[in-house]
Short mmCIF file of N, CA and C in Angstrom, two decimals:
data_model
loop_
_atom_site.label_atom_id
_atom_site.label_comp_id
_atom_site.label_asym_id
_atom_site.label_seq_id
_atom_site.Cartn_x
_atom_site.Cartn_y
_atom_site.Cartn_z
N UNK V 1 0.93 -1.33 0.04
CA UNK V 1 0.04 0.02 0.00
C UNK V 1 1.00 1.19 -0.02
N UNK V 2 0.64 2.15 -0.93
CA UNK V 2 1.41 3.37 -0.99
C UNK V 2 1.10 4.33 0.45
N UNK V 3 2.19 5.00 0.71
CA UNK V 3 2.18 5.99 1.84
C UNK V 3 1.08 6.90 1.64
N UNK V 4 0.63 7.35 0.59
CA UNK V 4 -0.53 8.30 0.31
C UNK V 4 -1.78 7.57 0.65
N UNK V 5 -1.96 6.31 0.09
CA UNK V 5 -3.08 5.59 0.34
C UNK V 5 -3.29 5.31 1.68
N UNK V 6 -2.18 4.91 2.33
CA UNK V 6 -2.23 4.75 3.92
C UNK V 6 -2.63 6.01 4.76
N UNK V 7 -2.34 7.13 4.38
CA UNK V 7 -2.56 8.29 5.00
C UNK V 7 -4.00 8.60 4.80
N UNK V 8 -4.44 8.58 3.59
CA UNK V 8 -5.93 8.79 3.29
C UNK V 8 -6.80 7.80 4.06
N UNK V 9 -6.40 6.48 4.11
CA UNK V 9 -7.07 5.49 4.83
C UNK V 9 -7.14 5.84 6.33
N UNK V 10 -6.00 6.20 6.86
CA UNK V 10 -6.05 6.62 8.40
C UNK V 10 -6.80 7.78 8.57
N UNK V 11 -6.85 8.72 7.49
CA UNK V 11 -7.67 9.94 7.79
C UNK V 11 -9.19 9.51 7.72
N UNK V 12 -9.59 8.67 6.97
CA UNK V 12 -10.91 8.30 6.75
C UNK V 12 -11.39 7.73 8.11
N UNK V 13 -10.25 6.87 8.80
CA UNK V 13 -10.60 6.35 10.04
C UNK V 13 -10.92 7.16 11.25
N UNK V 14 -9.79 8.24 11.11
CA UNK V 14 -9.88 9.24 12.25
C UNK V 14 -11.07 10.19 12.26
N UNK V 15 -11.54 10.53 10.85
CA UNK V 15 -12.79 11.07 10.76
C UNK V 15 -13.81 10.59 11.47
N UNK V 16 -14.03 9.28 11.51
CA UNK V 16 -15.12 8.64 12.19
C UNK V 16 -15.10 8.71 13.64
N UNK V 17 -14.07 9.03 14.25
CA UNK V 17 -13.87 9.31 15.61
C UNK V 17 -14.40 8.08 16.55
N UNK V 18 -13.87 6.94 15.99
CA UNK V 18 -14.42 5.59 16.75
C UNK V 18 -13.28 5.14 17.55
N UNK V 19 -11.94 5.30 17.42
CA UNK V 19 -10.91 4.82 18.24
C UNK V 19 -11.05 5.23 19.56
N UNK V 20 -10.83 4.35 20.53
CA UNK V 20 -10.88 4.49 21.96
C UNK V 20 -12.08 5.25 22.37
N UNK V 21 -13.23 4.70 21.87
CA UNK V 21 -14.48 4.93 22.25
C UNK V 21 -15.13 3.82 23.08
N UNK V 22 -16.05 3.99 23.92
CA UNK V 22 -16.82 2.97 24.83
C UNK V 22 -17.35 1.79 23.83
N UNK V 23 -17.59 0.71 24.56
CA UNK V 23 -18.28 -0.38 24.07
C UNK V 23 -19.59 0.15 23.67
N UNK V 24 -20.21 -0.58 22.54
CA UNK V 24 -21.50 -0.16 22.00
C UNK V 24 -22.28 -1.56 21.85
N UNK V 25 -23.33 -1.59 22.46
CA UNK V 25 -24.35 -2.85 22.17
C UNK V 25 -24.65 -3.23 20.77
N UNK V 26 -24.80 -2.13 20.03
CA UNK V 26 -24.92 -2.40 18.38
C UNK V 26 -23.73 -3.07 17.90
N UNK V 27 -22.55 -2.77 18.09
CA UNK V 27 -21.37 -3.46 17.74
C UNK V 27 -21.14 -4.90 18.39
N UNK V 28 -21.45 -4.77 19.63
CA UNK V 28 -21.23 -6.05 20.41
C UNK V 28 -22.26 -7.25 19.92
N UNK V 29 -23.48 -6.81 19.59
CA UNK V 29 -24.46 -7.82 19.15
C UNK V 29 -23.89 -8.47 17.89
N UNK V 30 -23.36 -7.75 16.82
CA UNK V 30 -23.03 -8.31 15.77
C UNK V 30 -21.75 -9.09 15.82
N UNK V 31 -20.76 -8.81 16.83
CA UNK V 31 -19.70 -9.72 17.15
C UNK V 31 -20.08 -10.93 17.73
N UNK V 32 -21.07 -11.03 18.64
CA UNK V 32 -21.53 -12.14 19.36
C UNK V 32 -22.08 -12.93 18.27
N UNK V 33 -22.87 -12.40 17.15
CA UNK V 33 -23.44 -13.33 16.14
C UNK V 33 -22.32 -13.97 15.41
N UNK V 34 -21.23 -13.16 15.09
CA UNK V 34 -20.05 -13.89 14.31
C UNK V 34 -19.54 -15.10 15.11
N UNK V 35 -19.34 -14.96 16.51
CA UNK V 35 -18.84 -15.81 17.16
C UNK V 35 -19.75 -16.97 17.16
N UNK V 36 -20.95 -16.97 17.36
CA UNK V 36 -22.07 -18.01 17.26
C UNK V 36 -22.09 -18.55 16.04
N UNK V 37 -21.97 -17.82 14.91
CA UNK V 37 -22.11 -18.61 13.53
C UNK V 37 -20.98 -19.47 13.39
N UNK V 38 -19.71 -19.16 13.71
CA UNK V 38 -18.56 -19.80 13.49
C UNK V 38 -18.29 -20.93 14.75
N UNK V 39 -19.09 -20.89 15.83
CA UNK V 39 -18.90 -21.58 16.81
C UNK V 39 -17.55 -21.48 17.48
N UNK V 40 -17.09 -20.20 17.53
CA UNK V 40 -15.56 -19.98 18.01
C UNK V 40 -15.67 -19.06 19.15
N UNK V 41 -14.65 -19.10 19.99
CA UNK V 41 -14.82 -18.50 21.25
C UNK V 41 -14.30 -16.99 21.18
N UNK V 42 -13.54 -16.63 20.12
CA UNK V 42 -13.28 -15.08 20.03
C UNK V 42 -13.68 -14.48 18.78
N UNK V 43 -14.14 -13.13 18.77
CA UNK V 43 -14.61 -12.59 17.57
C UNK V 43 -14.40 -10.98 18.04
N UNK V 44 -14.07 -10.20 16.98
CA UNK V 44 -13.63 -8.77 17.37
C UNK V 44 -14.23 -7.72 16.02
N UNK V 45 -14.62 -6.67 16.30
CA UNK V 45 -14.54 -5.63 15.35
C UNK V 45 -13.21 -4.83 15.62
N UNK V 46 -12.34 -5.14 14.62
CA UNK V 46 -10.99 -4.55 14.84
C UNK V 46 -10.67 -3.36 13.78
N UNK V 47 -10.26 -2.34 14.34
CA UNK V 47 -9.95 -1.01 13.46
C UNK V 47 -8.38 -1.11 13.44
N UNK V 48 -7.88 -0.83 12.19
CA UNK V 48 -6.53 -0.84 11.98
C UNK V 48 -5.98 0.65 12.07
N UNK V 49 -5.30 1.09 13.15
CA UNK V 49 -4.70 2.39 13.42
C UNK V 49 -3.17 2.30 12.91
N UNK V 50 -2.44 3.22 13.01
CA UNK V 50 -1.33 3.39 12.48
C UNK V 50 -0.18 2.26 12.89
N UNK V 51 -0.41 1.95 14.35
CA UNK V 51 0.59 1.03 14.88
C UNK V 51 -0.23 -0.08 15.79
N UNK V 52 -1.45 -0.15 15.64
CA UNK V 52 -2.22 -1.07 16.43
C UNK V 52 -3.45 -1.59 15.89
N UNK V 53 -4.04 -2.76 16.40
CA UNK V 53 -5.27 -3.09 15.94
C UNK V 53 -6.13 -2.84 17.36
N UNK V 54 -7.05 -1.97 17.18
CA UNK V 54 -7.85 -1.57 18.26
C UNK V 54 -9.21 -2.15 18.13
N UNK V 55 -9.83 -2.86 19.09
CA UNK V 55 -11.09 -3.53 19.09
C UNK V 55 -12.30 -2.67 19.75
N UNK V 56 -13.17 -2.37 18.68
CA UNK V 56 -14.24 -1.67 18.97
C UNK V 56 -15.11 -2.56 19.75
N UNK V 57 -15.20 -3.66 19.31
CA UNK V 57 -16.08 -4.79 20.10
C UNK V 57 -15.36 -6.02 20.11
N UNK V 58 -15.46 -6.94 21.15
CA UNK V 58 -14.85 -8.09 21.25
C UNK V 58 -15.46 -9.05 22.08
N UNK V 59 -15.38 -10.25 21.83
CA UNK V 59 -15.93 -11.54 22.68
C UNK V 59 -14.85 -12.37 22.89
N UNK V 60 -14.73 -12.84 24.09
CA UNK V 60 -13.68 -13.88 24.29
C UNK V 60 -12.05 -13.35 24.53
N UNK V 61 -12.03 -12.07 24.71
CA UNK V 61 -10.72 -11.41 24.80
C UNK V 61 -10.89 -10.43 25.74
N UNK V 62 -9.71 -10.29 26.49
CA UNK V 62 -9.78 -9.13 27.48
C UNK V 62 -9.12 -7.71 27.01
N UNK V 63 -7.88 -8.02 26.09
CA UNK V 63 -7.21 -6.73 25.66
C UNK V 63 -7.97 -5.93 24.93
N UNK V 64 -7.78 -4.65 24.78
CA UNK V 64 -8.34 -3.74 23.63
C UNK V 64 -7.62 -3.51 22.43
N UNK V 65 -6.30 -3.90 22.51
CA UNK V 65 -5.66 -3.56 21.27
C UNK V 65 -4.55 -4.73 21.42
N UNK V 66 -3.94 -4.94 20.09
CA UNK V 66 -2.75 -5.66 19.86
C UNK V 66 -1.87 -4.82 18.74
N UNK V 67 -0.49 -5.05 18.71
CA UNK V 67 0.29 -4.33 17.82
C UNK V 67 -0.30 -4.81 16.33
N UNK V 68 -0.21 -3.70 15.54
CA UNK V 68 -0.51 -3.90 14.10
C UNK V 68 0.50 -4.95 13.40
N UNK V 69 1.63 -5.00 13.90
CA UNK V 69 2.74 -5.73 13.03
C UNK V 69 2.38 -7.28 13.17
N UNK V 70 2.06 -7.76 11.98
CA UNK V 70 1.73 -9.24 11.82
C UNK V 70 0.37 -9.58 12.27
N UNK V 71 -0.47 -8.61 12.24
CA UNK V 71 -1.81 -8.61 12.59
C UNK V 71 -2.58 -8.95 11.24
N UNK V 72 -3.41 -10.16 11.25
CA UNK V 72 -4.07 -10.39 10.04
C UNK V 72 -5.18 -9.40 9.72
N UNK V 73 -5.83 -8.74 10.83
CA UNK V 73 -6.76 -7.88 10.42
C UNK V 73 -6.08 -6.66 9.70
N UNK V 74 -4.74 -6.27 9.90
CA UNK V 74 -4.16 -5.18 9.21
C UNK V 74 -4.07 -5.60 7.56
N UNK V 75 -4.02 -7.00 7.39
CA UNK V 75 -3.88 -7.45 5.90
C UNK V 75 -5.23 -7.13 5.31
N UNK V 76 -6.28 -7.41 6.16
CA UNK V 76 -7.48 -7.44 5.61
C UNK V 76 -7.87 -5.94 5.29
N UNK V 77 -7.44 -5.11 6.06
CA UNK V 77 -7.78 -3.60 6.05
C UNK V 77 -7.08 -3.16 4.80
N UNK V 78 -5.76 -3.45 4.67
CA UNK V 78 -5.07 -3.19 3.47
C UNK V 78 -5.43 -3.75 2.01
N UNK V 79 -6.00 -4.91 2.09
CA UNK V 79 -6.57 -5.41 0.89
C UNK V 79 -7.86 -5.23 0.64
N UNK V 80 -8.57 -5.06 1.71
CA UNK V 80 -10.01 -4.96 1.55
C UNK V 80 -10.76 -6.15 0.93
N UNK V 81 -9.96 -7.27 1.37
CA UNK V 81 -10.46 -8.65 0.78
C UNK V 81 -10.62 -9.48 2.11
N UNK V 82 -11.63 -10.40 2.19
CA UNK V 82 -11.71 -11.38 3.25
C UNK V 82 -10.43 -12.37 3.36
N UNK V 83 -10.04 -12.80 4.47
CA UNK V 83 -8.83 -13.56 4.67
C UNK V 83 -9.18 -14.59 5.59
N UNK V 84 -8.67 -15.90 5.18
CA UNK V 84 -8.75 -17.09 6.08
C UNK V 84 -7.49 -17.60 6.28
N UNK V 85 -7.04 -17.81 7.65
CA UNK V 85 -5.82 -18.47 7.85
C UNK V 85 -6.36 -19.77 8.47
N UNK V 86 -6.25 -20.99 7.91
CA UNK V 86 -6.63 -22.43 8.50
C UNK V 86 -5.90 -22.84 9.65
N UNK V 87 -4.46 -22.47 9.52
CA UNK V 87 -3.58 -22.89 10.62
C UNK V 87 -2.48 -21.70 10.82
N UNK V 88 -2.59 -21.09 11.84
CA UNK V 88 -1.45 -20.16 12.10
C UNK V 88 -0.10 -20.82 12.21
N UNK V 89 0.01 -21.75 12.60
CA UNK V 89 1.33 -22.53 12.75
C UNK V 89 1.89 -23.22 11.68
N UNK V 90 1.07 -23.11 10.29
CA UNK V 90 1.52 -23.73 9.22
C UNK V 90 1.69 -22.47 8.31
N UNK V 91 1.42 -21.23 8.79
CA UNK V 91 1.63 -19.92 7.86
C UNK V 91 2.87 -19.16 8.39
N UNK V 92 3.81 -19.08 7.46
CA UNK V 92 5.13 -18.51 7.77
C UNK V 92 4.91 -17.11 8.21
N UNK V 93 3.99 -16.42 7.74
CA UNK V 93 3.88 -15.00 8.12
C UNK V 93 3.37 -14.81 9.45
N UNK V 94 2.47 -15.65 9.85
CA UNK V 94 1.70 -15.55 11.22
C UNK V 94 2.06 -16.40 12.39
N UNK V 95 3.08 -17.46 12.05
CA UNK V 95 3.35 -18.42 13.10
C UNK V 95 3.79 -17.60 14.27
N UNK V 96 4.58 -16.68 14.02
CA UNK V 96 5.40 -16.03 15.14
C UNK V 96 4.78 -14.63 15.54
N UNK V 97 3.58 -14.42 15.24
CA UNK V 97 2.87 -13.26 15.59
C UNK V 97 2.39 -13.33 16.93
N UNK V 98 1.88 -12.21 17.37
CA UNK V 98 1.47 -11.92 18.71
C UNK V 98 0.32 -13.14 18.90
N UNK V 99 -0.57 -13.14 17.94
CA UNK V 99 -1.86 -13.99 18.03
C UNK V 99 -1.28 -15.48 17.93
N UNK V 100 -0.37 -15.84 17.03
CA UNK V 100 0.13 -17.11 16.86
C UNK V 100 0.77 -17.54 18.30
N UNK V 101 1.56 -16.73 18.70
CA UNK V 101 2.31 -17.05 20.17
C UNK V 101 1.19 -17.31 21.23
N UNK V 102 0.07 -16.62 21.15
CA UNK V 102 -0.94 -16.78 22.08
C UNK V 102 -1.87 -18.08 22.02
N UNK V 103 -1.57 -18.70 20.98
CA UNK V 103 -2.25 -19.91 20.74
C UNK V 103 -3.38 -19.92 19.80
N UNK V 104 -3.55 -18.98 19.03
CA UNK V 104 -4.42 -18.73 17.88
C UNK V 104 -4.05 -19.58 16.73
N UNK V 105 -5.01 -20.42 16.23
CA UNK V 105 -4.78 -21.30 15.12
C UNK V 105 -5.48 -20.95 13.95
N UNK V 106 -6.71 -20.59 14.18
CA UNK V 106 -7.54 -20.32 13.10
C UNK V 106 -8.07 -18.82 13.13
N UNK V 107 -8.23 -18.11 11.93
CA UNK V 107 -8.50 -16.68 11.78
C UNK V 107 -9.46 -16.66 10.45
N UNK V 108 -10.52 -15.79 10.60
CA UNK V 108 -11.23 -15.52 9.31
C UNK V 108 -11.55 -14.13 9.63
N UNK V 109 -11.31 -13.14 8.64
CA UNK V 109 -11.85 -11.80 8.79
C UNK V 109 -12.27 -11.35 7.49
N UNK V 110 -13.24 -10.35 7.58
CA UNK V 110 -14.00 -9.80 6.59
C UNK V 110 -13.91 -8.28 6.76
N UNK V 111 -13.56 -7.63 5.55
CA UNK V 111 -13.11 -6.13 5.52
C UNK V 111 -14.30 -5.16 5.99
N UNK V 112 -14.00 -4.15 6.76
CA UNK V 112 -14.86 -2.98 6.88
C UNK V 112 -14.45 -1.89 5.87
N UNK V 113 -15.15 -1.77 4.86
CA UNK V 113 -14.83 -0.86 3.86
C UNK V 113 -15.68 0.38 3.63
N UNK V 114 -15.14 1.53 3.72
CA UNK V 114 -15.96 2.87 3.46
C UNK V 114 -16.43 2.81 2.25
N UNK V 115 -17.44 3.76 1.78
CA UNK V 115 -18.01 4.03 0.48
C UNK V 115 -16.87 4.60 -0.41
N UNK V 116 -15.93 5.02 0.20
CA UNK V 116 -14.73 5.57 -0.72
C UNK V 116 -13.62 4.42 -1.08
N UNK V 117 -13.83 3.25 -0.34
CA UNK V 117 -13.12 2.18 -0.67
C UNK V 117 -11.92 2.05 0.32
N UNK V 118 -11.98 2.63 1.26
CA UNK V 118 -10.80 2.47 2.29
C UNK V 118 -11.09 1.43 3.28
N UNK V 119 -10.30 0.55 3.60
CA UNK V 119 -10.32 -0.65 4.54
C UNK V 119 -9.97 -0.04 5.99
N UNK V 120 -11.00 -0.08 7.04
CA UNK V 120 -10.78 0.29 8.12
C UNK V 120 -10.23 -0.70 9.06
N UNK V 121 -10.60 -1.83 8.81
CA UNK V 121 -10.10 -2.85 9.63
C UNK V 121 -11.00 -4.14 9.25
N UNK V 122 -11.39 -4.99 10.24
CA UNK V 122 -12.13 -6.20 9.94
C UNK V 122 -13.05 -6.57 11.03
N UNK V 123 -14.15 -7.50 10.74
CA UNK V 123 -14.83 -8.28 11.60
C UNK V 123 -14.11 -9.62 11.53
N UNK V 124 -13.53 -10.15 12.63
CA UNK V 124 -12.82 -11.34 12.54
C UNK V 124 -13.32 -12.35 13.60
N UNK V 125 -13.09 -13.60 13.39
CA UNK V 125 -13.23 -14.65 14.38
C UNK V 125 -12.01 -15.60 14.56
N UNK V 126 -11.62 -15.93 15.54
CA UNK V 126 -10.53 -16.68 15.92
C UNK V 126 -10.83 -17.92 16.77
N UNK V 127 -9.83 -18.81 16.53
CA UNK V 127 -10.01 -20.15 17.32
C UNK V 127 -8.63 -20.78 17.68
N UNK V 128 -8.77 -21.69 18.56
CA UNK V 128 -7.61 -22.43 19.10
C UNK V 128 -7.28 -23.54 18.45
N UNK V 129 -8.15 -24.13 17.42
CA UNK V 129 -7.88 -25.31 16.79
C UNK V 129 -7.75 -24.92 15.17
N UNK V 130 -6.87 -25.70 14.41
CA UNK V 130 -6.88 -25.39 12.88
C UNK V 130 -8.23 -25.73 12.44
N UNK V 131 -8.86 -25.09 11.36
CA UNK V 131 -10.12 -25.57 10.80
C UNK V 131 -10.27 -24.83 9.29
N UNK V 132 -11.22 -25.28 8.67
CA UNK V 132 -11.61 -24.64 7.41
C UNK V 132 -12.82 -23.87 7.62
N UNK V 133 -13.11 -22.63 6.72
CA UNK V 133 -14.19 -21.76 6.96
C UNK V 133 -15.19 -22.36 5.69
N UNK V 134 -16.47 -22.63 5.93
CA UNK V 134 -17.25 -23.04 4.97
C UNK V 134 -17.71 -21.68 4.02
N UNK V 135 -18.30 -21.95 2.85
CA UNK V 135 -18.61 -20.75 2.05
C UNK V 135 -19.80 -19.98 2.73
N UNK V 136 -20.74 -20.75 3.43
CA UNK V 136 -21.80 -20.15 4.09
C UNK V 136 -21.51 -19.32 5.28
N UNK V 137 -20.27 -19.77 5.95
CA UNK V 137 -19.79 -18.99 7.07
C UNK V 137 -19.00 -17.82 6.60
N UNK V 138 -18.18 -17.94 5.64
CA UNK V 138 -17.63 -16.68 5.04
C UNK V 138 -18.63 -15.59 4.48
N UNK V 139 -19.77 -16.08 3.74
CA UNK V 139 -20.64 -15.36 3.23
C UNK V 139 -21.45 -14.51 4.50
N UNK V 140 -21.64 -15.29 5.38
CA UNK V 140 -22.24 -14.62 6.75
C UNK V 140 -21.35 -13.58 7.31
N UNK V 141 -20.01 -13.87 7.37
CA UNK V 141 -19.04 -12.98 8.04
C UNK V 141 -18.97 -11.69 7.04
N UNK V 142 -19.03 -11.77 5.87
CA UNK V 142 -18.98 -10.60 4.92
C UNK V 142 -20.42 -9.88 5.25
N UNK V 143 -21.51 -10.46 5.41
CA UNK V 143 -22.78 -9.74 5.41
C UNK V 143 -22.67 -9.06 6.90
N UNK V 144 -22.06 -9.85 7.75
CA UNK V 144 -22.09 -9.14 9.20
C UNK V 144 -21.02 -7.83 9.17
N UNK V 145 -19.98 -8.09 8.46
CA UNK V 145 -19.01 -6.86 8.30
C UNK V 145 -19.67 -5.70 7.58
N UNK V 146 -20.57 -6.05 6.69
CA UNK V 146 -21.53 -4.83 6.03
C UNK V 146 -22.44 -4.41 7.13
N UNK V 147 -23.01 -5.07 7.95
CA UNK V 147 -23.70 -4.63 9.04
C UNK V 147 -22.89 -3.64 9.94
N UNK V 148 -21.70 -4.11 10.36
CA UNK V 148 -20.80 -3.28 11.22
C UNK V 148 -20.70 -1.87 10.25
N UNK V 149 -20.29 -1.91 9.04
CA UNK V 149 -20.17 -0.61 8.35
C UNK V 149 -21.34 0.32 8.27
N UNK V 150 -22.41 -0.37 8.26
CA UNK V 150 -23.79 0.29 8.29
C UNK V 150 -24.03 0.97 9.64
N UNK V 151 -23.58 0.22 10.72
CA UNK V 151 -23.67 0.78 11.99
C UNK V 151 -22.71 1.91 12.21
N UNK V 152 -21.55 1.88 11.60
CA UNK V 152 -20.46 2.97 11.48
C UNK V 152 -21.08 4.18 11.02
N UNK V 153 -21.68 3.89 9.72
CA UNK V 153 -22.13 5.11 9.04
C UNK V 153 -23.20 5.71 9.70
N UNK V 154 -24.16 4.90 10.26
CA UNK V 154 -25.24 5.57 11.04
C UNK V 154 -24.87 6.41 12.22
N UNK V 155 -23.84 5.72 12.91
CA UNK V 155 -23.38 6.53 13.97
C UNK V 155 -22.78 7.90 13.61
N UNK V 156 -21.95 7.76 12.73
CA UNK V 156 -21.42 9.04 12.09
C UNK V 156 -22.32 10.10 11.53
N UNK V 157 -23.41 9.63 10.89
CA UNK V 157 -24.44 10.55 10.40
C UNK V 157 -25.35 11.12 11.44
N UNK V 158 -25.47 10.28 12.58
CA UNK V 158 -26.31 10.98 13.49
C UNK V 158 -25.93 12.13 13.97
N UNK V 159 -27.06 13.10 13.83
CA UNK V 159 -27.12 14.49 14.39
C UNK V 159 -26.36 15.43 13.02
N UNK V 160 -26.18 14.73 12.07
CA UNK V 160 -25.64 15.52 11.01
C UNK V 160 -26.63 15.87 9.84
N UNK V 161 -27.62 15.11 9.89
CA UNK V 161 -28.63 15.32 8.90
C UNK V 161 -30.07 15.63 9.67
N UNK V 162 -30.66 16.69 9.32
CA UNK V 162 -32.02 16.96 9.90
C UNK V 162 -33.05 15.90 9.46
N UNK V 163 -33.71 15.50 10.46
CA UNK V 163 -34.56 14.18 10.09
C UNK V 163 -35.86 14.72 9.22
N UNK V 164 -36.23 15.90 9.34
CA UNK V 164 -37.30 16.58 8.70
C UNK V 164 -37.20 16.91 7.21
N UNK V 165 -36.00 17.75 7.19
CA UNK V 165 -35.75 18.41 5.77
C UNK V 165 -34.79 17.45 5.29
N UNK V 166 -34.03 16.70 5.70
CA UNK V 166 -32.92 15.78 5.13
C UNK V 166 -31.74 16.63 4.65
N UNK V 167 -31.63 17.79 5.08
CA UNK V 167 -30.43 18.66 4.97
C UNK V 167 -29.45 18.43 5.88
N UNK V 168 -28.16 18.91 5.68
CA UNK V 168 -27.21 18.78 6.58
C UNK V 168 -27.37 19.75 7.83
N UNK V 169 -27.12 19.42 8.92
CA UNK V 169 -27.10 20.28 10.01
C UNK V 169 -25.63 20.89 10.22
N UNK V 170 -25.60 21.85 11.01
CA UNK V 170 -24.34 22.55 11.19
C UNK V 170 -23.34 21.79 11.89
N UNK V 171 -23.75 20.49 12.43
CA UNK V 171 -22.89 19.63 13.00
C UNK V 171 -22.00 19.00 11.95
N UNK V 172 -22.27 18.81 10.82
CA UNK V 172 -21.70 18.28 9.74
C UNK V 172 -20.41 18.98 9.25
N UNK V 173 -20.43 20.51 9.53
CA UNK V 173 -19.38 21.37 9.14
C UNK V 173 -18.47 21.71 10.41
N UNK V 174 -18.73 21.03 11.37
CA UNK V 174 -17.68 21.26 12.50
C UNK V 174 -16.53 20.65 12.48
N UNK V 175 -16.40 19.55 11.62
CA UNK V 175 -15.06 18.69 11.41
C UNK V 175 -14.23 19.37 10.62
#
C-alpha cells in the first residue's frame, strides 16, 4: 500500500472518531453473532490504526488492542478482501505473530470498507484449533461486516442530517 493511500485510509478512520470509544451494544451484538455462527470463542470488530489493531467490540478476549505488526486484520484492511488462515502454525507470516504465540490457530476476517473504498479494519473470528471456513460461514461474515459498516455510517451521520428536511445540520461542518 502506498504511503499516500495509507494516510488517506487513516484520515478516513480518524474522521469517524471511533478509536478509543466506549463499547456499544450495536457492535457487540454483531460480534456475538459472528462468534456464534462460527462456533468460535473469539470475535472482534478490529480497527487498523497506524501501529495497533484496536477492538471496538470483542468477545472472548480481554485486551483492547494488539500491535499492528503481523496482525491479520491489518492485511484485511490493506487488501479490502476477506482472509482465512486455517492454521497459524503452518503460515510462515503469522506463526510467530502475537496471535500465533498466544495460541491462535484459526482466523477469518471480512473487511470493513468505507464507501470511498478505504479498509478500516475487519470483523474477525479466531479459534484455538485449525479448521476450514465454509462458504456459508464466510458469506455470513461478509454480511455481518457490512452490518458493522452500516452501524458505523449511521453512528457517524447521527446528528448531521435534519430528520425533517434531510438537509445537513451545522454539526456536519464542525469537522
